[in-house]
Amino acid sequence: PHQLINWNPVLIKNCSSNEIHKKCNLIFKKNKNINVIPIIKDDESIDFAYKSHELDKSKVSVVIMAGGFGTRLKDLTLNTPKPMLKIGGKPIIERIINNLTGCGYKKIYISVYYLKNIIMDYFKDGTDFDCNIEYIEEEEPLGTFGCLSLKEFDSEYIFVCNGDLYNKFEIEQLHGSILNKESDFVVATTSFSTAVPYGVIETQNNIIKNIKEKPTLNFSVAAGQYFFKNKLLKHLDKGKTDAPDFLNTLLGKNINISTFTLINNWIDIGIPDQLELANDSYED
């Protein structure tokens, strides 16, 4: 066993998102025999970065969810579908597509409903965006996963993402993660904190054991990105199905579902102040 352990592994520890990507690219370029790099965050959690060419991207269909009403953005989405709102002068969904194609994933489906012609007329068949685009046209809103029952996919894997996310997609890491963890389904997660404006009381049998004044609670939340094996769609019912519905169905069938903690900053532009933040922080 001693001989099987690498006591001096190449790894990256406690770096910012930009530093991680730069260091990974440099390591992969200099060390042809390294295909996976462990990423240590907060001295505890471990993720992995994978060399791009080790992944067969032709086996993946990407589905971008772009049919929502964007009601939280009010007047901004009266005449513009939410994914077409601009970040740094480009529609957010165009930035998503550029990110995906830049990683080599070029088989793209866009699920559309609200103001769908604006999206379809802009991207057409994807030729001008270096990819092949097909559309899943919903006759009624079907939720995050419901629209997948309207299409037959010939790929081994499916990557589903929301069309209102501003971040550098770590689709290659998710792809590699499903192979490394021998999982059937990988859910991308990010951290979310919320402050409780009151004193939180912990009790046992009506006896106070502890009081925390205005604590901040930290959660791991789904980040609107899902990478899974196509064969799992046989468990998908027709009709409206949101992500928690489908995941709970799979859990009930003892399907192996794992998580991958995103490294890059994650912004949901469906919230007005987050849209402003994305415009202030965008990078081409």
mmCIF file of N, CA and C in Angstrom, residues 65-74 76-87 90-94 96 114-115 118-119 162-165 268-272 275:
data_model
loop_
_atom_site.group_PDB
_atom_site.id
_atom_site.type_symbol
_atom_site.label_atom_id
_atom_site.label_comp_id
_atom_site.label_asym_id
_atom_site.label_seq_id
_atom_site.Cartn_x
_atom_site.Cartn_y
_atom_site.Cartn_z
ATOM 1 N N MET A 65 -32.118 26.003 -20.285
ATOM 2 C CA MET A 65 -33.487 26.363 -19.942
ATOM 3 C C MET A 65 -33.697 27.865 -20.135
ATOM 4 N N ALA A 66 -34.482 28.247 -21.122
ATOM 5 C CA ALA A 66 -34.631 29.666 -21.449
ATOM 6 C C ALA A 66 -36.085 30.065 -21.639
ATOM 7 N N GLY A 67 -37.007 29.356 -20.989
ATOM 8 C CA GLY A 67 -38.428 29.616 -21.224
ATOM 9 C C GLY A 67 -39.135 30.409 -20.162
ATOM 10 N N GLY A 68 -38.441 30.764 -19.070
ATOM 11 C CA GLY A 68 -39.089 31.412 -17.932
ATOM 12 C C GLY A 68 -39.552 32.836 -18.214
ATOM 13 N N PHE A 69 -40.460 33.315 -17.345
ATOM 14 C CA PHE A 69 -41.034 34.654 -17.511
ATOM 15 C C PHE A 69 -40.142 35.757 -16.955
ATOM 16 N N GLY A 70 -39.273 35.437 -16.015
ATOM 17 C CA GLY A 70 -38.421 36.459 -15.406
ATOM 18 C C GLY A 70 -39.207 37.471 -14.607
ATOM 19 N N THR A 71 -40.211 37.001 -13.873
ATOM 20 C CA THR A 71 -41.113 37.912 -13.154
ATOM 21 C C THR A 71 -40.402 38.731 -12.077
ATOM 22 N N ARG A 72 -39.314 38.219 -11.510
ATOM 23 C CA ARG A 72 -38.618 38.973 -10.462
ATOM 24 C C ARG A 72 -37.962 40.234 -11.016
ATOM 25 N N LEU A 73 -37.751 40.255 -12.328
ATOM 26 C CA LEU A 73 -37.103 41.416 -12.947
ATOM 27 C C LEU A 73 -38.099 42.453 -13.456
ATOM 28 N N LYS A 74 -39.381 42.134 -13.318
ATOM 29 C CA LYS A 74 -40.475 43.079 -13.605
ATOM 30 C C LYS A 74 -40.366 43.701 -14.993
ATOM 31 N N LEU A 76 -38.095 44.845 -16.827
ATOM 32 C CA LEU A 76 -36.989 44.479 -17.708
ATOM 33 C C LEU A 76 -37.340 43.331 -18.650
ATOM 34 N N THR A 77 -38.291 42.499 -18.237
ATOM 35 C CA THR A 77 -38.619 41.322 -19.042
ATOM 36 C C THR A 77 -40.021 41.400 -19.669
ATOM 37 N N LEU A 78 -40.592 42.571 -19.705
ATOM 38 C CA LEU A 78 -41.905 42.710 -20.350
ATOM 39 C C LEU A 78 -41.811 42.406 -21.842
ATOM 40 N N ASN A 79 -40.755 42.857 -22.478
ATOM 41 C CA ASN A 79 -40.594 42.670 -23.916
ATOM 42 C C ASN A 79 -39.317 41.913 -24.281
ATOM 43 N N THR A 80 -38.605 41.462 -23.279
ATOM 44 C CA THR A 80 -37.341 40.753 -23.504
ATOM 45 C C THR A 80 -37.295 39.510 -22.633
ATOM 46 N N PRO A 81 -37.091 38.322 -23.209
ATOM 47 C CA PRO A 81 -36.945 37.131 -22.363
ATOM 48 C C PRO A 81 -35.707 37.265 -21.484
ATOM 49 N N LYS A 82 -35.799 36.798 -20.270
ATOM 50 C CA LYS A 82 -34.718 36.975 -19.291
ATOM 51 C C LYS A 82 -33.343 36.570 -19.821
ATOM 52 N N PRO A 83 -33.188 35.442 -20.517
ATOM 53 C CA PRO A 83 -31.847 35.055 -20.986
ATOM 54 C C PRO A 83 -31.258 36.015 -22.019
ATOM 55 N N MET A 84 -32.114 36.881 -22.594
ATOM 56 C CA MET A 84 -31.617 37.825 -23.591
ATOM 57 C C MET A 84 -31.230 39.177 -22.982
ATOM 58 N N LEU A 85 -31.396 39.325 -21.668
ATOM 59 C CA LEU A 85 -30.904 40.535 -21.019
ATOM 60 C C LEU A 85 -29.384 40.569 -21.152
ATOM 61 N N LYS A 86 -28.837 41.760 -21.298
ATOM 62 C CA LYS A 86 -27.417 41.870 -21.640
ATOM 63 C C LYS A 86 -26.510 42.037 -20.427
ATOM 64 N N ILE A 87 -25.376 41.360 -20.516
ATOM 65 C CA ILE A 87 -24.287 41.520 -19.566
ATOM 66 C C ILE A 87 -23.083 41.991 -20.370
ATOM 67 N N LYS A 90 -23.737 41.900 -24.240
ATOM 68 C CA LYS A 90 -24.146 40.664 -24.903
ATOM 69 C C LYS A 90 -25.235 39.981 -24.085
ATOM 70 N N PRO A 91 -26.207 39.330 -24.757
ATOM 71 C CA PRO A 91 -27.213 38.571 -24.012
ATOM 72 C C PRO A 91 -26.540 37.511 -23.137
ATOM 73 N N ILE A 92 -27.065 37.337 -21.933
ATOM 74 C CA ILE A 92 -26.467 36.373 -21.012
ATOM 75 C C ILE A 92 -26.429 34.978 -21.625
ATOM 76 N N ILE A 93 -27.459 34.590 -22.378
ATOM 77 C CA ILE A 93 -27.470 33.249 -22.969
ATOM 78 C C ILE A 93 -26.403 33.124 -24.062
ATOM 79 N N GLU A 94 -26.060 34.220 -24.723
ATOM 80 C CA GLU A 94 -24.968 34.179 -25.701
ATOM 81 C C GLU A 94 -23.643 33.932 -24.986
ATOM 82 N N ILE A 96 -23.343 32.315 -22.232
ATOM 83 C CA ILE A 96 -23.397 30.912 -21.825
ATOM 84 C C ILE A 96 -22.979 30.009 -22.982
ATOM 85 N N TYR A 114 -41.595 31.606 -23.189
ATOM 86 C CA TYR A 114 -41.935 33.020 -23.135
ATOM 87 C C TYR A 114 -41.096 33.812 -24.151
ATOM 88 N N LEU A 115 -41.793 34.543 -25.034
ATOM 89 C CA LEU A 115 -41.129 35.350 -26.069
ATOM 90 C C LEU A 115 -40.078 34.543 -26.826
ATOM 91 N N ILE A 118 -37.907 35.644 -30.075
ATOM 92 C CA ILE A 118 -36.759 36.548 -29.938
ATOM 93 C C ILE A 118 -35.474 35.730 -29.819
ATOM 94 N N ILE A 119 -35.546 34.654 -29.057
ATOM 95 C CA ILE A 119 -34.377 33.786 -28.881
ATOM 96 C C ILE A 119 -34.094 33.005 -30.158
ATOM 97 N N ASN A 162 -29.526 26.425 -16.299
ATOM 98 C CA ASN A 162 -30.442 27.554 -16.396
ATOM 99 C C ASN A 162 -29.858 28.605 -17.337
ATOM 100 N N GLY A 163 -30.737 29.298 -18.043
ATOM 101 C CA GLY A 163 -30.292 30.292 -19.016
ATOM 102 C C GLY A 163 -30.086 31.672 -18.434
ATOM 103 N N ASP A 164 -30.073 31.785 -17.098
ATOM 104 C CA ASP A 164 -29.906 33.098 -16.471
ATOM 105 C C ASP A 164 -28.739 33.110 -15.484
ATOM 106 N N LEU A 165 -27.744 32.261 -15.750
ATOM 107 C CA LEU A 165 -26.607 32.176 -14.842
ATOM 108 C C LEU A 165 -25.395 32.880 -15.429
ATOM 109 N N ASP A 268 -26.906 34.645 -10.121
ATOM 110 C CA ASP A 268 -28.223 34.410 -10.702
ATOM 111 C C ASP A 268 -28.788 35.756 -11.124
ATOM 112 N N ILE A 269 -28.802 36.029 -12.431
ATOM 113 C CA ILE A 269 -29.224 37.361 -12.888
ATOM 114 C C ILE A 269 -30.731 37.549 -12.823
ATOM 115 N N GLY A 270 -31.465 36.524 -12.367
ATOM 116 C CA GLY A 270 -32.912 36.658 -12.216
ATOM 117 C C GLY A 270 -33.301 37.582 -11.082
ATOM 118 N N ILE A 271 -32.321 37.992 -10.273
ATOM 119 C CA ILE A 271 -32.565 38.921 -9.174
ATOM 120 C C ILE A 271 -31.982 40.274 -9.568
ATOM 121 N N PRO A 272 -32.775 41.367 -9.473
ATOM 122 C CA PRO A 272 -32.325 42.668 -9.989
ATOM 123 C C PRO A 272 -30.947 43.104 -9.522
ATOM 124 N N LEU A 275 -28.239 41.116 -11.241
ATOM 125 C CA LEU A 275 -28.039 41.524 -12.636
ATOM 126 C C LEU A 275 -27.104 42.724 -12.693
#
